[in-house]
Coordinates of C-alpha atoms in Angstrom, one line a residue:
X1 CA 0.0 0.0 0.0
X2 CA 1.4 3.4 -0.8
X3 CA 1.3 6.2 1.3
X4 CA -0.6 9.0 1.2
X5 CA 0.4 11.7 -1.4
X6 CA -1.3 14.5 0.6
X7 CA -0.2 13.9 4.3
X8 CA -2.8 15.5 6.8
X9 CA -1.6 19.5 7.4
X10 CA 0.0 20.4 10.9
X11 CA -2.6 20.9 13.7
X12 CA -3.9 25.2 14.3
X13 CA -5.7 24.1 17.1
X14 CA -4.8 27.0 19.9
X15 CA -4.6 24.2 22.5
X16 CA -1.9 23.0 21.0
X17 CA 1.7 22.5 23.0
X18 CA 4.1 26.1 22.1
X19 CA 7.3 25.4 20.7
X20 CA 10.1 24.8 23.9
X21 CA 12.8 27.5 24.3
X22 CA 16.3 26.9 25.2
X23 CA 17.6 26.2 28.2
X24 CA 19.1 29.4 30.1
X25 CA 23.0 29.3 30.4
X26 CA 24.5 29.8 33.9
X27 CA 26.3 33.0 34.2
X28 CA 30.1 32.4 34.9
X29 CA 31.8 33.4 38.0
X30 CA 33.6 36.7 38.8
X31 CA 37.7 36.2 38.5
X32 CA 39.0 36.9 42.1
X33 CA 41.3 40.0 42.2
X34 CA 44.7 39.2 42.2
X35 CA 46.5 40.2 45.6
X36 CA 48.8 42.2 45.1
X37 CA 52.9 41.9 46.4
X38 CA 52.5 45.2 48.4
X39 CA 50.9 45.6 51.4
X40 CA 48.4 48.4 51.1
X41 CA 46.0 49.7 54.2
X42 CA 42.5 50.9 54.0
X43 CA 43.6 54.2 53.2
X44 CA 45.4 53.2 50.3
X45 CA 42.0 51.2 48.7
X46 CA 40.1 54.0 49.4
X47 CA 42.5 56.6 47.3
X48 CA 42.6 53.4 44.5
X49 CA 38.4 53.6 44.7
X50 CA 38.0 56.9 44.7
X51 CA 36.4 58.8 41.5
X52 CA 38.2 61.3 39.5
X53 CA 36.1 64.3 40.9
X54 CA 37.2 66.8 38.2
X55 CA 35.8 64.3 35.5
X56 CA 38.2 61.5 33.0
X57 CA 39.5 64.2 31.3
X58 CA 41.9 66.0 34.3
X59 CA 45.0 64.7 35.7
X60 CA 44.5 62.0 38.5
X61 CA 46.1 62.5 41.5
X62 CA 49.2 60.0 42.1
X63 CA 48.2 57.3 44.6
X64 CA 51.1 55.8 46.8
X65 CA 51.4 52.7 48.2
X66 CA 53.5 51.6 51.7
X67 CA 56.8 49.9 51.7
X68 CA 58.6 47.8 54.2
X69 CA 61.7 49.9 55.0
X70 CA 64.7 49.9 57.3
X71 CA 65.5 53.8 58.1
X72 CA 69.4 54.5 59.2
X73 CA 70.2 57.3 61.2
X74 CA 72.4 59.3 63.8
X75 CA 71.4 61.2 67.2
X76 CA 73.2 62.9 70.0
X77 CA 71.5 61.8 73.4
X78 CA 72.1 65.1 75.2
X79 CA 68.7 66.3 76.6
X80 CA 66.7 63.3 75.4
X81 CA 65.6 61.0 78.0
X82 CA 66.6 58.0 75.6
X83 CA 65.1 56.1 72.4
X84 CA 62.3 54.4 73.5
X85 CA 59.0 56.7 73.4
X86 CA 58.0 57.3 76.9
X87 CA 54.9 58.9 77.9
X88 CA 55.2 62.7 79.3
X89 CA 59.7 62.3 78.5
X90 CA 61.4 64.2 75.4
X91 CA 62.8 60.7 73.7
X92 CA 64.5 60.3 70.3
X93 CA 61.2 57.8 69.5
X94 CA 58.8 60.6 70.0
X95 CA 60.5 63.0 68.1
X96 CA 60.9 60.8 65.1
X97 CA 57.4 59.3 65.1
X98 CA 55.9 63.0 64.7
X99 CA 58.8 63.7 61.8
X100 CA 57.3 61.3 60.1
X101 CA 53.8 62.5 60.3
X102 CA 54.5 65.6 59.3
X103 CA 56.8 64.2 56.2
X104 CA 53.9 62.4 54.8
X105 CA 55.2 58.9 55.6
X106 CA 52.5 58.8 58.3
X107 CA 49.1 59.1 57.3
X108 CA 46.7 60.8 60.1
X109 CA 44.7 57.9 60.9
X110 CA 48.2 56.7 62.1
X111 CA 49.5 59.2 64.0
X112 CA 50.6 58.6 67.5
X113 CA 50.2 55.0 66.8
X114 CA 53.0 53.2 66.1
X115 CA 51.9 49.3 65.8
X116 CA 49.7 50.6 63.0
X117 CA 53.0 50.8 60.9
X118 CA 54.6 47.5 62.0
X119 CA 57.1 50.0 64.2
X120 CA 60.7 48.3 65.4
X121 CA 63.8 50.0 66.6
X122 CA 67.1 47.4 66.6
X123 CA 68.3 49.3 70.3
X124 CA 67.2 51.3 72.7
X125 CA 69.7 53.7 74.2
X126 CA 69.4 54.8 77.6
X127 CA 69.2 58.6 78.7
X128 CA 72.1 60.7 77.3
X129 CA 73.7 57.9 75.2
X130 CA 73.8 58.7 71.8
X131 CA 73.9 56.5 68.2
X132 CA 75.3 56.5 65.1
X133 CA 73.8 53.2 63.4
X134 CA 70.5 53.1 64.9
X135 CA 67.9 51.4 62.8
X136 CA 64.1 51.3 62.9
X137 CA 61.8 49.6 60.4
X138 CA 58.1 50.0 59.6
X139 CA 56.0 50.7 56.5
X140 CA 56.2 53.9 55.4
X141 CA 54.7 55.7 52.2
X142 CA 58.3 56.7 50.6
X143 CA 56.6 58.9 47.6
X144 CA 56.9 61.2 46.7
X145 CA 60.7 61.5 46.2
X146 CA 62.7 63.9 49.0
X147 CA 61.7 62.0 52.2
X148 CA 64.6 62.1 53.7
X149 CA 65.1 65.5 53.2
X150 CA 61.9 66.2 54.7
X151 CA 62.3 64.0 57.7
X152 CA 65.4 65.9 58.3
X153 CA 63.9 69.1 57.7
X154 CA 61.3 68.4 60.9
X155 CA 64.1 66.8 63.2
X156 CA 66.5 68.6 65.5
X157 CA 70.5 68.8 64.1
X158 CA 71.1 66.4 66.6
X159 CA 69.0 63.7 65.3
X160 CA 70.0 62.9 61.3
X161 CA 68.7 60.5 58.9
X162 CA 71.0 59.0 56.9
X163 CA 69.0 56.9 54.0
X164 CA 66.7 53.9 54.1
X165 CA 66.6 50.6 51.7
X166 CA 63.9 48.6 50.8
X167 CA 63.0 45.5 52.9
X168 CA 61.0 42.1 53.0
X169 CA 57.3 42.2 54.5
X170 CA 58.0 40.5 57.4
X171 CA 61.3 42.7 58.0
X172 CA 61.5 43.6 61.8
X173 CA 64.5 45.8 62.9
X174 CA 64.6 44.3 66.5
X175 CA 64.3 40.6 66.1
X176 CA 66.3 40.8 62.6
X177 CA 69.0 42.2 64.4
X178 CA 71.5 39.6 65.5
X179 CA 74.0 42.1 67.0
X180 CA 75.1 45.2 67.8
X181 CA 78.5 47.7 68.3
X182 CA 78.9 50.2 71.3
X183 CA 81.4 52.5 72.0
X184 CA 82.8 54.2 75.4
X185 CA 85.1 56.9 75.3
X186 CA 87.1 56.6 78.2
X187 CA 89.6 59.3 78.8
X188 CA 93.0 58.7 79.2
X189 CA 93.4 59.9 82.6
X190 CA 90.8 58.1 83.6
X191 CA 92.8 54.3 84.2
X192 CA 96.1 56.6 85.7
X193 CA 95.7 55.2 89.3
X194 CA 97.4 58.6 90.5
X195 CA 95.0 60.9 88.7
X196 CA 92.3 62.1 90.7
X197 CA 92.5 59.8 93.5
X198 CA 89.6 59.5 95.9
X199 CA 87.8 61.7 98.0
X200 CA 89.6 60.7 101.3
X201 CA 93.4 61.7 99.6
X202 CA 92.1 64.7 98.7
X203 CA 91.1 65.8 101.9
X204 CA 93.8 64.7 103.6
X205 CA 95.9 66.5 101.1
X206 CA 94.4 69.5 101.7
X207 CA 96.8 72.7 102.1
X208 CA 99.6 70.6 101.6
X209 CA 100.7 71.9 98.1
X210 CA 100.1 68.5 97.0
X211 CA 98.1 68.0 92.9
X212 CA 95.4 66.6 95.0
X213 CA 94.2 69.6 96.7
X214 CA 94.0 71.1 93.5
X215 CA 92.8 68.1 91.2
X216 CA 94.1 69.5 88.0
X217 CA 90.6 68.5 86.2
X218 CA 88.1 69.2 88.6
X219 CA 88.6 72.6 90.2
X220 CA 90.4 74.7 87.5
X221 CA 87.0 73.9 85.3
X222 CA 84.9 75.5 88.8
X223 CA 84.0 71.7 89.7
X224 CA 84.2 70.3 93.0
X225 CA 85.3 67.4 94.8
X226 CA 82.1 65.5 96.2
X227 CA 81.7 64.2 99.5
X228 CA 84.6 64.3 101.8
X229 CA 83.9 61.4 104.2
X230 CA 80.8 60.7 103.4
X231 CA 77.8 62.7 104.5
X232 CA 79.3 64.9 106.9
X233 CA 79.8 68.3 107.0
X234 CA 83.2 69.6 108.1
X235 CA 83.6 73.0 109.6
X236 CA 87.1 75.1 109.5
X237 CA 87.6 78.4 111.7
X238 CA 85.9 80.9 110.2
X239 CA 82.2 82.3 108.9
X240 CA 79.4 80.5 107.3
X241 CA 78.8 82.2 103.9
X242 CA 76.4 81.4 101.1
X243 CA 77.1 81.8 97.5
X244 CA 75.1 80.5 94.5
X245 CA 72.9 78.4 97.0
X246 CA 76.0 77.0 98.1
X247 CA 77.4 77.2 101.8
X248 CA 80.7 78.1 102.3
X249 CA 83.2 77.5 105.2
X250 CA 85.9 79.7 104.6
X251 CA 89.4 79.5 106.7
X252 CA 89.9 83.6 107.2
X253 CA 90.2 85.2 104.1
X254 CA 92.3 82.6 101.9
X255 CA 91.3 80.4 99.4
X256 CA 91.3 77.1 101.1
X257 CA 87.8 76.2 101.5
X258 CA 85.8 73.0 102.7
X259 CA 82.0 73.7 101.2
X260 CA 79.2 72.0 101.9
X261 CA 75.2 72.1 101.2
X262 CA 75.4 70.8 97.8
X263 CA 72.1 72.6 95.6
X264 CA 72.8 72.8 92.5
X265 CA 74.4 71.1 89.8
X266 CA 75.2 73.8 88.1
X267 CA 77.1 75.7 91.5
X268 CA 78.3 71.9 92.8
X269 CA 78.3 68.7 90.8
X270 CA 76.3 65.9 91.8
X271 CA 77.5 62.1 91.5
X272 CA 74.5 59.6 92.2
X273 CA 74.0 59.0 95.9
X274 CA 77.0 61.3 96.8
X275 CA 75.2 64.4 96.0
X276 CA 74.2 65.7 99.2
X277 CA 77.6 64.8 100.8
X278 CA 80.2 67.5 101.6
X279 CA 82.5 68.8 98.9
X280 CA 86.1 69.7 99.2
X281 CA 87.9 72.5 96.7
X282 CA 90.9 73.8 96.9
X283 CA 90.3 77.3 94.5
X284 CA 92.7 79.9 92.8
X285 CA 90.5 82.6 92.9
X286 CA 92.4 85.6 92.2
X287 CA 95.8 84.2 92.2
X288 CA 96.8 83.9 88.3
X289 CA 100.2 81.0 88.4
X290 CA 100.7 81.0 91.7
X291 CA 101.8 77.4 93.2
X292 CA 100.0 75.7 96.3
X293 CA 102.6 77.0 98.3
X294 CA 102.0 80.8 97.9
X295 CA 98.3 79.6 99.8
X296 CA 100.1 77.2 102.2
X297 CA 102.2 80.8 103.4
X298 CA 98.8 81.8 104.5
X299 CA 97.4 78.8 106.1
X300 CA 99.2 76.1 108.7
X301 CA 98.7 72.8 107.1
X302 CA 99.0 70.8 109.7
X303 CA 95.9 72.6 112.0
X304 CA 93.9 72.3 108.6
X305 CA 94.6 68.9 108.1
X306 CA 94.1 68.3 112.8
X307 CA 90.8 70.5 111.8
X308 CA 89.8 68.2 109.2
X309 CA 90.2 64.7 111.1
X310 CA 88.7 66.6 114.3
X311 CA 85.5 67.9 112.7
X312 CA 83.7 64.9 114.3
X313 CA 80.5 64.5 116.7
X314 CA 81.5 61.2 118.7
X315 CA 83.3 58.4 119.0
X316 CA 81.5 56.1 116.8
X317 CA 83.0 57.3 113.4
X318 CA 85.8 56.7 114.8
X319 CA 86.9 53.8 111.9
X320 CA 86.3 56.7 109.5
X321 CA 88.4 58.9 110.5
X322 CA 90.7 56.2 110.0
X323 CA 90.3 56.5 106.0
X324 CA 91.5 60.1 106.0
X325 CA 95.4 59.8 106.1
X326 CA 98.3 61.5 104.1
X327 CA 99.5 58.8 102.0
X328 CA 103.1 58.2 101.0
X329 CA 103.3 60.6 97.7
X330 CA 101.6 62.9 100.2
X331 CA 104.0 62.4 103.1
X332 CA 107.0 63.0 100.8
X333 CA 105.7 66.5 99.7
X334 CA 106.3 67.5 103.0
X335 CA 109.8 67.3 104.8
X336 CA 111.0 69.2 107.7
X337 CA 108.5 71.9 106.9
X338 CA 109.3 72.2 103.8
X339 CA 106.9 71.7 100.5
X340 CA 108.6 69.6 97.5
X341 CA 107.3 69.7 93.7
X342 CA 104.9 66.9 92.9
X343 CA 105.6 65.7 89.2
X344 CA 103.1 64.1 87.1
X345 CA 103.0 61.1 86.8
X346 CA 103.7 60.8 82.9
X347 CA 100.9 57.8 82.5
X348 CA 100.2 57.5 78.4
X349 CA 98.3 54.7 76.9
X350 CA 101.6 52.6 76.0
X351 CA 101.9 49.1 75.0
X352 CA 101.8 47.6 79.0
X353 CA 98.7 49.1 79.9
X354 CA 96.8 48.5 76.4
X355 CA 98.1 44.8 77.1
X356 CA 96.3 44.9 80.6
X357 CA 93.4 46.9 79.6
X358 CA 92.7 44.5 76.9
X359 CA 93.4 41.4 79.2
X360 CA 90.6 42.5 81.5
X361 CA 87.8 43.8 79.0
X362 CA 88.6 39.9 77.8
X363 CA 86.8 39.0 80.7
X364 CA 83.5 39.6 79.8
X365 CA 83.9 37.8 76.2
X366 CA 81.7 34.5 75.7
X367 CA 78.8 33.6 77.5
X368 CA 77.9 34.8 81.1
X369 CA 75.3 35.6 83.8
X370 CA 75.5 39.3 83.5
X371 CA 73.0 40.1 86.7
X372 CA 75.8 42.6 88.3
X373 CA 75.9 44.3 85.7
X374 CA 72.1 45.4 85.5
X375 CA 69.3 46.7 87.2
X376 CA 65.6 44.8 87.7
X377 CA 66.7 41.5 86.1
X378 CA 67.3 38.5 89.0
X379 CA 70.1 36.1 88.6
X380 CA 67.6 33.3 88.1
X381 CA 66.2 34.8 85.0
X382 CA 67.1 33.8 81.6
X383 CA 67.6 37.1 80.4
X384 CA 70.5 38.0 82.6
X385 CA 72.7 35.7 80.5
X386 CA 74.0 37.4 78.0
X387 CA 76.6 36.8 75.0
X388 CA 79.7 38.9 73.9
X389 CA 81.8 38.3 71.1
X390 CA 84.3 40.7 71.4
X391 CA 85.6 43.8 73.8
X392 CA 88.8 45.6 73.2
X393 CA 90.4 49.0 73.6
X394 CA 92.9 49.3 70.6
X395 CA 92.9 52.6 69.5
X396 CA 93.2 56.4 71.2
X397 CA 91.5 59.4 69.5
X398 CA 92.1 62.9 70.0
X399 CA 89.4 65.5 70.5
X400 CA 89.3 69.1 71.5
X401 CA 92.9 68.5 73.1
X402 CA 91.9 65.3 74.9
X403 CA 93.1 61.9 74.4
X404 CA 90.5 59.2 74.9
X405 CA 90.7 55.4 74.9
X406 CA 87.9 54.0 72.2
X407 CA 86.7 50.7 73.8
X408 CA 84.5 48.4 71.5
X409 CA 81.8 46.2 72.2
X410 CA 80.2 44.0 70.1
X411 CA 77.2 41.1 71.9
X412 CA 74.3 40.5 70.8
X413 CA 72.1 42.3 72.8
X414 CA 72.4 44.4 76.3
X415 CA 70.8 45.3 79.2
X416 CA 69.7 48.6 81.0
X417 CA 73.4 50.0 82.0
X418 CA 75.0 47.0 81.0
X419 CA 78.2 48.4 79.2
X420 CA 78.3 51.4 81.7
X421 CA 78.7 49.1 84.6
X422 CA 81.1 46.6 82.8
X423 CA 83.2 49.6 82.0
X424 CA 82.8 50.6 85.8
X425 CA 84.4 47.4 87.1
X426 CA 86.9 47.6 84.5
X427 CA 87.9 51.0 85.4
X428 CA 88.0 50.1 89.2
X429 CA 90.3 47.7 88.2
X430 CA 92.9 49.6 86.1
X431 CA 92.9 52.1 89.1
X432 CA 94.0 49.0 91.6
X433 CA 90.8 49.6 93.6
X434 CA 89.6 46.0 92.7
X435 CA 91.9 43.1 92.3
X436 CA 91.1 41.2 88.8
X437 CA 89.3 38.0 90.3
X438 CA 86.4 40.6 91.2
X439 CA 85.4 40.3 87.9
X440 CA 85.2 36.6 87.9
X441 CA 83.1 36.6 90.7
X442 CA 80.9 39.4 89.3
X443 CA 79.9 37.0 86.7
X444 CA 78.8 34.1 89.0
X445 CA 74.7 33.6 89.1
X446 CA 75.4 33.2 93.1
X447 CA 77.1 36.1 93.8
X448 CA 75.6 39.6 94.7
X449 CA 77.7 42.9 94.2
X450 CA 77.1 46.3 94.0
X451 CA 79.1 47.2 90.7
X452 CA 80.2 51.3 90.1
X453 CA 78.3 52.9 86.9
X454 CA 80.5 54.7 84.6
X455 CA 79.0 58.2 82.9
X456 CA 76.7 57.7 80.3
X457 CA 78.1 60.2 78.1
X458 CA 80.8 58.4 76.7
X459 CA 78.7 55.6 75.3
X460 CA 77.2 55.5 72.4
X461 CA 75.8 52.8 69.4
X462 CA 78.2 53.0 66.5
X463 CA 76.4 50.0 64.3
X464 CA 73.7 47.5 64.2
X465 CA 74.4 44.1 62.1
X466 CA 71.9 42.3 60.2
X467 CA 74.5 39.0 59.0
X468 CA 71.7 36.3 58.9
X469 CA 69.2 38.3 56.5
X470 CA 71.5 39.8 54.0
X471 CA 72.7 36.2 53.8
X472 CA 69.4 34.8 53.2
X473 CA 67.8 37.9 50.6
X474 CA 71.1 38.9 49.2
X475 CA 70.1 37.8 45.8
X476 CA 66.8 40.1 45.9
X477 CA 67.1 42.7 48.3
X478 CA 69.5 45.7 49.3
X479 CA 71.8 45.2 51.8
X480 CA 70.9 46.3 55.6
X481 CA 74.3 48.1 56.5
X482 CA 75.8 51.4 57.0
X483 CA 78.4 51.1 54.0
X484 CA 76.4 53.4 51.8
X485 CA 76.3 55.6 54.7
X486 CA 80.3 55.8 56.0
X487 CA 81.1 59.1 55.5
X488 CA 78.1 61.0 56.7
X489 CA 78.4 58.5 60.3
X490 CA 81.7 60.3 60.2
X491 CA 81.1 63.6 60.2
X492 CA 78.2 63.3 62.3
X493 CA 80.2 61.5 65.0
X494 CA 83.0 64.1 65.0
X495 CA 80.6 67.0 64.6
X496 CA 78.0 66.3 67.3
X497 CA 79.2 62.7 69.5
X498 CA 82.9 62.9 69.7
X499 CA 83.0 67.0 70.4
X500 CA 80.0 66.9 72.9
X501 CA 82.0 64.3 75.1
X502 CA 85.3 66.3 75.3
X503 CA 83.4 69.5 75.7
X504 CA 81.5 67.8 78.7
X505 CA 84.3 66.4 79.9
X506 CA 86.5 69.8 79.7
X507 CA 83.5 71.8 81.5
X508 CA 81.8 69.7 83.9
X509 CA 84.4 67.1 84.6
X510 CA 82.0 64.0 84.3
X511 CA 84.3 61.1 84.8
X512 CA 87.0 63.2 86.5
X513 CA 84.3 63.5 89.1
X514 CA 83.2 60.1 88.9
X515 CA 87.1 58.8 89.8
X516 CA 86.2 60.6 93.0
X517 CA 83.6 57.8 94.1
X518 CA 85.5 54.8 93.2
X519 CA 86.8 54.0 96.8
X520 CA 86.2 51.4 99.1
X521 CA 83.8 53.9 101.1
X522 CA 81.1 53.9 98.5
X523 CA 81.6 50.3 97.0
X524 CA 82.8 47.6 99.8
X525 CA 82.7 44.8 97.6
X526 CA 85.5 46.7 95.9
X527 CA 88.1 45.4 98.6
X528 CA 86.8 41.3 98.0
X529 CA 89.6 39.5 97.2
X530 CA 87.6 35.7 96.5
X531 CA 84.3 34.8 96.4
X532 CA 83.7 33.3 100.1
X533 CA 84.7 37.0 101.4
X534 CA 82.0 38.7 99.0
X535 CA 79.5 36.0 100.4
X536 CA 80.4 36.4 104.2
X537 CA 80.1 40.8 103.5
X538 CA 76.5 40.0 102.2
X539 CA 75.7 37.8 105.1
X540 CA 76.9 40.7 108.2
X541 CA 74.8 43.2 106.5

């Protein structure tokens, strides 16, 4: 059967099934933005988001972005109450932190809030001490170009910034930092066991025409001599006066004086605990190059020195009376009445005593319990062990007339006064008021002793050393070093570090003053000779 030739036509009937239409197609997803290598804040997105107020066609304004960096830089510590930002205290920290505001590195939001920018310093320097490699690290917008200059443009002379260099994210100044170069400036005079000797020689050398009396580096500079025998007050013949808040005990009309009623330090210097004890000076005023001996016409030296010993209340300081006595290069100026020269004692830094200065600064090398040599830290706790790699006194530098002895440091971290108190001992040492096995036993966790501060303004940070990350980015990131910075450290040191430590030294007589306290008097444990003697001086007090 064949089909049909006319097939029946395709149904019109409305009820009819429509046509299907084809199937929706499922939108794709939105590509992630890619993150970008840079850290950028909220501040930052919202300058990138912004719209071009003025319309497409103006200029955009330049948006910047922060960088990890690691900021070099130079400060003098005089009149700062140290690095490290402390509320209500004029610090180097505080100072910076606004510089950077105002130089744009800082945006407002941030101000006054330093763990918003990932802040670090590599030291902190205690009041007074000063730095030539400091480093602190944070992120900072760098753009436009002249940061520096403007950073140094809203800091003090005394603080300078030196450069900075790009670092890694993570970058962080303090715990990158695996150690660290002081300096003290000691001068010269300072380990010459016959230079300003202690208080007690002084005073017993009074109107003899001995050096003593007139301590070559004290008085001619209008310093004193602080605390003759301890906190007493000694009064010669004569009348009470009171000049520049300072009380005066004058023997007739001459110039040998014993002053007392220490207010100012500007009028009297003031050592530490010593600064209410009585003073000794033996002035020239109005006698242009005359010797001790034109005074000594005046004055009978042997009722000033009677006077001296018999200024006392009681029997009961009695044993200190016993520390005032004319030594033997005191006894010998003195002969049948008769007053001979005192020569100087011609002490330079030679050969002998670099070799002994050096052998004793070796003491502290390597790995010790440094809990003498601190304050607040316990012997028990970890952190009072402490690691030095090296500490010697090589070199002597000249400034402003002065020779000083340059002693190097290098550990890997430090304490609060550390340094200062390891150079203490050491001086104490050089000056034979400590034998050398002291400074064994200061280094024992078991032993307790009460270790002489030296000034703070010799010290100061000369470098900070980053070895173990320049090893590890050296193939993709600048080197964290002062190389690139050499000769501006240099001029800065001489200019402002090295010239304010003579200049202080010249006209206040810091450490010459100092040498005045190191005596058994103030520091008993000086005299120890072993360790069961320090032990059994703890126990009786």
């Amino acid at each position: 059967m064949e089909p049909s030739a006319n097939p029946d036509p395709p149904s019109l009937d409305p009820v009819a099934e429509p046509p299907r239409s084809p199937p929706l197609q499922q939108e794709p997803d939105l590509k992630k933005p890619k993150m970008s290598s840079t850290t950028t804040t909220s501040d930052d997105e919202a300058a990138a988001a912004a719209p071009n107020a003025a319309g497409d066609d103006s200029p955009r304004k330049p948006r910047y972005k922060r960088r990890k960096v690691a900021i070099f830089f130079a400060y003098c510590g005089v009149g700062y109450q140290g690095m490290q930002k402390n509320p209500g205290a004029k610090t180097i920290e505080g100072d910076l932190e606004e510089a950077l505001f105002l130089s744009g590195a800082v945006p407002e939001a941030d101000r006054g809030n330093p763990k918003r920018y990932d802040w670090a310093r590599s030291a902190r320097t205690d009041k007074g001490v000063s730095a030539v490699g400091q480093v602190v690290s944070g992120r900072f917008y760098i753009d436009p170009p002249g940061l520096i200059e403007r950073l140094n443009s809203n800091l003090a002379p005394q603080i300078r910034i030196f450069g900075y260099k790009r670092a890694t994210a993570s970058f962080n100044a303090k715990k990158f930092c695996d150690r660290r170069r002081y300096v003290y400036l000691i001068p010269v005079f300072a380990l010459d066991p016959s230079s300003h000797r202690d208080r007690e020689s002084v005073a017993a050398s009074l109107g003899s025409g001995n050096e003593l009396v007139k301590c070559l580096e004290c008085s001619e500079r209008g310093r004193k001599v602080v605390g003759v025998m301890g906190k007493r007050n000694f009064e010669l013949s004569g009348y009470l006066g009171d000049v520049n808040g300072c009380e005066e005990a004058t023997v007739g009309s001459d110039d040998a004086r014993v002053e007392s009623g220490i207010t100012s330090n500007d009028c009297c210097a003031v050592m530490g605990n010593e600064g209410k004890e009585g003073i000794v000076d033996s002035l020239n005023n109005g006698i242009d190059n005359k010797s001790n001996s034109d005074v000594i016409d005046k004055v009978d030296t042997s009722s000033m020195v009677d006077n001296v010993v018999s200024a006392e209340t009681g029997p009961a300081d009695l044993d200190t009376i016993s520390v005032v006595k004319l030594d033997s290069e005191l006894a010998e100026t003195i002969v049948n009445g008769e007053e001979k020269p005192v020569k100087g004692s011609g002490f330079c830094y030679g050969e002998e005593v670099k070799e002994r200065f050096n052998r004793i600064l070796g003491y502290y090398v390597g790995s010790h319990n440094f809990h003498n040599f601190t304050t607040r830290t316990k012997a028990e706790d970890p952190s009072a062990r402490r690691y030095i790699l090296s500490f010697n006194a090589n070199a002597v530098v000249t400034v402003e007339g002065m020779e000083f002895v340059k002693c190097e440091v290098v550990g890997q971290s430090f304490m609060l006064h550390q340094i200062r108190k390891m150079m203490g001992l050491v001086v104490a040492i050089m000056r034979n008021c400590a034998p050398e096995t002291l400074i064994v036993n200061a280094l024992q966790k078991d032993v307790k002793i009460n270790v002489p501060t030296a000034p703070e303004v010799g010290l100061y940070l000369d470098e900070c050393f980053f070895t173990s990350y320049n090893n590890k980015w050296k193939d993709s990131h600048e080197e964290l070093s002062m190389k690139d910075y050499e000769k501006e450290a240099e001029d800065f040191k001489m200019k402002y570090i090295y010239s304010h430590i003579a200049l202080t030294e010249h006209k206040e007589g810091v450490v010459a003053l100092w040498l005045h306290s190191l005596n058994h008097r103030n520091y008993p444990d000086l005299r120890a000779v072993d360790k069961q003697e320090l032990t059994e001086n703890k126990s009786s007090e």
